[in-house]
């Protein structure tokens, strides 16, 4: 599943409205008329379809987590002064994930977003796409209103490393990572744990905060908790 973000100064000027990280609830017509970004969540990265699906509690735990992230992302977008338009791509209404979203998220079927079975690489010109992945060599410096930003809908951090990065490379799509390394430093913790892998709602909160403040340290505080093993540089004595 891909979440895409595309930028536009005004709703009437946008060539497309779309997604990832995913799912934003109705913000009201007036609230989305001024400005928004396009966010797309790539559901296909979950590989939760057909006979390839895992079975049992592990599958439903992963589905529930992703559905919960979608709910939180949508809720954050409703509250944003400059909300994004969301696309869920590679998302079918007969999938287990869709069923879980309906079960966990009240009013999901009336969320103000677009759902499509098409993948993000077919919907938009490839040169407009930016796949957000922690494996990219390039730090995201700004949010370009003419780009579509994609969040891969992955839940389990332990499976198939670099799957979103490799998917972007296969389609010759640009990649970027959040500038965690540029503005944050590792902090000591009991488990010596440090990770730049974030849930789609956390990535969204960072993008949304940056879009409003144009301040990366302020934005990163919104989505990167100390539990990830990182703190802002100026917070270290």
PDB file of C-alpha atoms in Angstrom, residues 23 28 174:
ATOM      1  CA  UNK A  23      -6.037   7.908   5.780  1.00  0.00           C
ATOM      2  CA  UNK A  28     -14.600  19.640   5.826  1.00  0.00           C
ATOM      3  CA  UNK A 174      13.631   9.260  -6.449  1.00  0.00           C
TER       4      UNK A 174
END
